[in-house]
Amino acid sequence: MKTMKKTLLPGLTAMMLLPAASFVSAAPDSAPAPYMPSAEIRRSQQDFASDRFGIFIHWGIYSMFAQGEWYLNYGPTQEEYSKAAAGFYPANFDAGKWADAIKASGAKYVCFTSRHHDGFSMWHTAQSPYNIVDATPFGRDILRELADSLASRDIALHLYYSHIDWGRPDYPRGRTGKTTGVDLSHPDWPSYYDFMNAQLKELLTGYGPIRCIWFDGKWDHDEDTTPFDWQLDDQYAMIHALQPGCLIGNNHHEDVIPGEDIQIFERDIPGQNTAGYSEQEISRLPLETCNTMNGMWGYKLLDQNYKDPRTLIHYLVRTAGMGANLLLNVGPQPDGSLPAAALDRLASMGAWMDANGETVYATAASPFEARPWGTATRKDDMLYVHLLEPDSLADRRTLPLPALPAAPVEAREYRSGRPLPLHKEGKDYSVALPDSLDAIDYIISLKLK
Ligand code: GLC
């Protein structure tokens, strides 16, 4: 793990309590006016921030090669790769089953890859025949089925949309996707930009409420000598005009840009940078960390290295402790079903959330920095202290409390509600722990003055 970065811990702590204007992102000096999120956006931000747990789904024809969603970048030509579409028939795809498993996991929203870097669209777009209905024998609009199934279970829908397209000659190549055999001699940004905006318009007008458009790929041009103009202003404005409550997030690994409504972190909890994508400042926007259950986003046959449920629950709790949501990925198999290992993790997390979700949903960040032993989440005058690794305490019978914003007046075991002795020595408080502690997370409800 690299060093902790500058954090806005106090701001984050209060994030859920701050007036809506606190979500405004800073505008550079040259910008005419700072971006002011609308009332609809502020409502979506509040809903989003109280959800705390979402499921990412990476699915496309790449699942057939079973080597992750970047496969096209690593050797095949576009011509050969795209032939997979003609054989894509996910006979076991059942959006209702996905939605049931996701609902039972305790997740409140889904972010689905409408179109990844390989350029294959998972809905019936009119902008290109290279899509799930026109190019496959399956012929069903997967996004429509998924959107309907999620809506009927009250699960919000977010759409991942790649700014990159490795299959189109008009996308001006950045640093990836240059070996697909596509003729790169006539890039045409205006044509590609129009294509993307026409697709986004379809997504935002044909599939019910979309709570977030989740962009990815801007980093493709981060090594250009002259800065690449993605014309995000107009694209963002179009999205907000089409669906005034639709949040915009961009996985660009940079500081947030005006017009964005959430801040995304990839493979790291805000404040950490183990993966090298998180040099950016933590903003005051609602935060989200996305991560994989195994190591890859798209289905990868050889990656069965799934994190165990305890690790995943700890990750969710530590993410909530930083005031952020966890967007946890599942990569469906080529037949359309979710891997058994993923279903198992979803069920375990759901059982845990059933019993303990109150200490995660709609909470604010911990008032103290995470410790090796754990973290905290906060709701009004209640602090939920999550003891995740009791073995890292100097004395397993005593939890020394870090400095708190207000004096604790009462400590209880969350699970049973029974009181726990609270000791005060000078300015320091500690909680006496019982002999037996929950194996995953021993939660203490601490009432603050
Ligand atoms: C990266 C990868 C992409 C993945 C995304 C998810 O940007 O390029 O494949 O979809 O991370 O966070």
mmCIF file with all atom_site columns, C-alpha atoms in Angstrom, residues 289-367:
data_model
loop_
_atom_site.group_PDB
_atom_site.id
_atom_site.type_symbol
_atom_site.label_atom_id
_atom_site.label_alt_id
_atom_site.label_comp_id
_atom_site.label_asym_id
_atom_site.label_entity_id
_atom_site.label_seq_id
_atom_site.pdbx_PDB_ins_code
_atom_site.Cartn_x
_atom_site.Cartn_y
_atom_site.Cartn_z
_atom_site.occupancy
_atom_site.B_iso_or_equiv
_atom_site.pdbx_formal_charge
_atom_site.auth_seq_id
_atom_site.auth_comp_id
_atom_site.auth_asym_id
_atom_site.auth_atom_id
_atom_site.pdbx_PDB_model_num
ATOM 1  C CA . THR A 1 289 ? -14.780 2.483   -5.371  1.00 0.00 ? 289 THR A CA 1
ATOM 2  C CA . CYS A 1 290 ? -15.050 -0.208  -8.010  1.00 0.00 ? 290 CYS A CA 1
ATOM 3  C CA . ASN A 1 291 ? -13.287 -3.509  -7.599  1.00 0.00 ? 291 ASN A CA 1
ATOM 4  C CA . THR A 1 292 ? -13.295 -7.093  -8.811  1.00 0.00 ? 292 THR A CA 1
ATOM 5  C CA . MET A 1 293 ? -14.329 -10.236 -6.921  1.00 0.00 ? 293 MET A CA 1
ATOM 6  C CA . ASN A 1 294 ? -11.488 -12.163 -8.524  1.00 0.00 ? 294 ASN A CA 1
ATOM 7  C CA . GLY A 1 295 ? -8.879  -10.242 -10.514 1.00 0.00 ? 295 GLY A CA 1
ATOM 8  C CA . MET A 1 296 ? -10.602 -9.503  -13.805 1.00 0.00 ? 296 MET A CA 1
ATOM 9  C CA . TRP A 1 297 ? -13.726 -7.560  -14.810 1.00 0.00 ? 297 TRP A CA 1
ATOM 10 C CA . GLY A 1 298 ? -14.881 -9.597  -17.789 1.00 0.00 ? 298 GLY A CA 1
ATOM 11 C CA . TYR A 1 299 ? -15.216 -13.385 -17.404 1.00 0.00 ? 299 TYR A CA 1
ATOM 12 C CA . LYS A 1 300 ? -11.805 -15.035 -17.262 1.00 0.00 ? 300 LYS A CA 1
ATOM 13 C CA . LEU A 1 301 ? -11.644 -18.791 -17.221 1.00 0.00 ? 301 LEU A CA 1
ATOM 14 C CA . LEU A 1 302 ? -8.205  -19.001 -15.638 1.00 0.00 ? 302 LEU A CA 1
ATOM 15 C CA . ASP A 1 303 ? -8.956  -16.555 -12.839 1.00 0.00 ? 303 ASP A CA 1
ATOM 16 C CA . GLN A 1 304 ? -10.703 -18.488 -10.108 1.00 0.00 ? 304 GLN A CA 1
ATOM 17 C CA . ASN A 1 305 ? -8.942  -16.498 -7.452  1.00 0.00 ? 305 ASN A CA 1
ATOM 18 C CA . TYR A 1 306 ? -12.090 -15.134 -5.812  1.00 0.00 ? 306 TYR A CA 1
ATOM 19 C CA . LYS A 1 307 ? -11.751 -13.099 -2.635  1.00 0.00 ? 307 LYS A CA 1
ATOM 20 C CA . ASP A 1 308 ? -13.461 -14.821 0.247   1.00 0.00 ? 308 ASP A CA 1
ATOM 21 C CA . PRO A 1 309 ? -16.709 -13.398 1.677   1.00 0.00 ? 309 PRO A CA 1
ATOM 22 C CA . ARG A 1 310 ? -14.961 -12.102 4.804   1.00 0.00 ? 310 ARG A CA 1
ATOM 23 C CA . THR A 1 311 ? -12.479 -10.119 2.711   1.00 0.00 ? 311 THR A CA 1
ATOM 24 C CA . LEU A 1 312 ? -15.272 -8.698  0.550   1.00 0.00 ? 312 LEU A CA 1
ATOM 25 C CA . ILE A 1 313 ? -17.396 -7.699  3.537   1.00 0.00 ? 313 ILE A CA 1
ATOM 26 C CA . HIS A 1 314 ? -14.359 -6.045  5.107   1.00 0.00 ? 314 HIS A CA 1
ATOM 27 C CA . TYR A 1 315 ? -13.785 -4.171  1.870   1.00 0.00 ? 315 TYR A CA 1
ATOM 28 C CA . LEU A 1 316 ? -17.376 -2.976  1.831   1.00 0.00 ? 316 LEU A CA 1
ATOM 29 C CA . VAL A 1 317 ? -17.190 -1.849  5.457   1.00 0.00 ? 317 VAL A CA 1
ATOM 30 C CA . ARG A 1 318 ? -13.839 -0.100  5.027   1.00 0.00 ? 318 ARG A CA 1
ATOM 31 C CA . THR A 1 319 ? -15.157 1.620   1.894   1.00 0.00 ? 319 THR A CA 1
ATOM 32 C CA . ALA A 1 320 ? -18.235 2.812   3.808   1.00 0.00 ? 320 ALA A CA 1
ATOM 33 C CA . GLY A 1 321 ? -15.859 3.947   6.541   1.00 0.00 ? 321 GLY A CA 1
ATOM 34 C CA . MET A 1 322 ? -14.356 6.334   3.991   1.00 0.00 ? 322 MET A CA 1
ATOM 35 C CA . GLY A 1 323 ? -17.816 7.599   3.074   1.00 0.00 ? 323 GLY A CA 1
ATOM 36 C CA . ALA A 1 324 ? -17.784 5.756   -0.248  1.00 0.00 ? 324 ALA A CA 1
ATOM 37 C CA . ASN A 1 325 ? -19.869 3.168   -2.112  1.00 0.00 ? 325 ASN A CA 1
ATOM 38 C CA . LEU A 1 326 ? -18.491 -0.178  -3.209  1.00 0.00 ? 326 LEU A CA 1
ATOM 39 C CA . LEU A 1 327 ? -19.245 -1.195  -6.788  1.00 0.00 ? 327 LEU A CA 1
ATOM 40 C CA . LEU A 1 328 ? -18.305 -4.862  -6.786  1.00 0.00 ? 328 LEU A CA 1
ATOM 41 C CA . ASN A 1 329 ? -17.882 -6.607  -10.115 1.00 0.00 ? 329 ASN A CA 1
ATOM 42 C CA . VAL A 1 330 ? -19.311 -9.836  -11.476 1.00 0.00 ? 330 VAL A CA 1
ATOM 43 C CA . GLY A 1 331 ? -18.324 -11.176 -14.899 1.00 0.00 ? 331 GLY A CA 1
ATOM 44 C CA . PRO A 1 332 ? -21.114 -13.379 -16.314 1.00 0.00 ? 332 PRO A CA 1
ATOM 45 C CA . GLN A 1 333 ? -20.168 -16.529 -18.228 1.00 0.00 ? 333 GLN A CA 1
ATOM 46 C CA . PRO A 1 334 ? -20.633 -16.896 -21.987 1.00 0.00 ? 334 PRO A CA 1
ATOM 47 C CA . ASP A 1 335 ? -23.824 -18.888 -21.402 1.00 0.00 ? 335 ASP A CA 1
ATOM 48 C CA . GLY A 1 336 ? -25.351 -15.917 -19.601 1.00 0.00 ? 336 GLY A CA 1
ATOM 49 C CA . SER A 1 337 ? -25.275 -17.284 -16.071 1.00 0.00 ? 337 SER A CA 1
ATOM 50 C CA . LEU A 1 338 ? -23.307 -15.815 -13.194 1.00 0.00 ? 338 LEU A CA 1
ATOM 51 C CA . PRO A 1 339 ? -20.298 -17.874 -12.023 1.00 0.00 ? 339 PRO A CA 1
ATOM 52 C CA . ALA A 1 340 ? -21.101 -20.091 -9.042  1.00 0.00 ? 340 ALA A CA 1
ATOM 53 C CA . ALA A 1 341 ? -18.253 -18.506 -7.064  1.00 0.00 ? 341 ALA A CA 1
ATOM 54 C CA . ALA A 1 342 ? -19.789 -15.078 -7.608  1.00 0.00 ? 342 ALA A CA 1
ATOM 55 C CA . LEU A 1 343 ? -23.273 -16.269 -6.621  1.00 0.00 ? 343 LEU A CA 1
ATOM 56 C CA . ASP A 1 344 ? -21.800 -17.710 -3.458  1.00 0.00 ? 344 ASP A CA 1
ATOM 57 C CA . ARG A 1 345 ? -20.155 -14.347 -2.579  1.00 0.00 ? 345 ARG A CA 1
ATOM 58 C CA . LEU A 1 346 ? -23.351 -12.436 -3.337  1.00 0.00 ? 346 LEU A CA 1
ATOM 59 C CA . ALA A 1 347 ? -25.344 -14.718 -1.037  1.00 0.00 ? 347 ALA A CA 1
ATOM 60 C CA . SER A 1 348 ? -22.825 -14.419 1.812   1.00 0.00 ? 348 SER A CA 1
ATOM 61 C CA . MET A 1 349 ? -22.709 -10.662 1.542   1.00 0.00 ? 349 MET A CA 1
ATOM 62 C CA . GLY A 1 350 ? -26.505 -10.563 1.477   1.00 0.00 ? 350 GLY A CA 1
ATOM 63 C CA . ALA A 1 351 ? -26.788 -12.630 4.646   1.00 0.00 ? 351 ALA A CA 1
ATOM 64 C CA . TRP A 1 352 ? -24.364 -10.299 6.366   1.00 0.00 ? 352 TRP A CA 1
ATOM 65 C CA . MET A 1 353 ? -26.135 -7.172  5.074   1.00 0.00 ? 353 MET A CA 1
ATOM 66 C CA . ASP A 1 354 ? -29.493 -8.532  6.222   1.00 0.00 ? 354 ASP A CA 1
ATOM 67 C CA . ALA A 1 355 ? -28.206 -8.617  9.767   1.00 0.00 ? 355 ALA A CA 1
ATOM 68 C CA . ASN A 1 356 ? -25.923 -5.580  9.722   1.00 0.00 ? 356 ASN A CA 1
ATOM 69 C CA . GLY A 1 357 ? -26.966 -3.363  6.810   1.00 0.00 ? 357 GLY A CA 1
ATOM 70 C CA . GLU A 1 358 ? -28.162 -0.640  9.165   1.00 0.00 ? 358 GLU A CA 1
ATOM 71 C CA . THR A 1 359 ? -24.515 0.053   10.004  1.00 0.00 ? 359 THR A CA 1
ATOM 72 C CA . VAL A 1 360 ? -23.614 0.494   6.319   1.00 0.00 ? 360 VAL A CA 1
ATOM 73 C CA . TYR A 1 361 ? -26.555 1.929   4.345   1.00 0.00 ? 361 TYR A CA 1
ATOM 74 C CA . ALA A 1 362 ? -27.070 5.671   4.579   1.00 0.00 ? 362 ALA A CA 1
ATOM 75 C CA . THR A 1 363 ? -24.109 6.124   6.881   1.00 0.00 ? 363 THR A CA 1
ATOM 76 C CA . ALA A 1 364 ? -21.447 8.805   6.795   1.00 0.00 ? 364 ALA A CA 1
ATOM 77 C CA . ALA A 1 365 ? -17.694 8.316   6.939   1.00 0.00 ? 365 ALA A CA 1
ATOM 78 C CA . SER A 1 366 ? -15.740 7.474   10.047  1.00 0.00 ? 366 SER A CA 1
ATOM 79 C CA . PRO A 1 367 ? -14.634 10.498  12.048  1.00 0.00 ? 367 PRO A CA 1
#
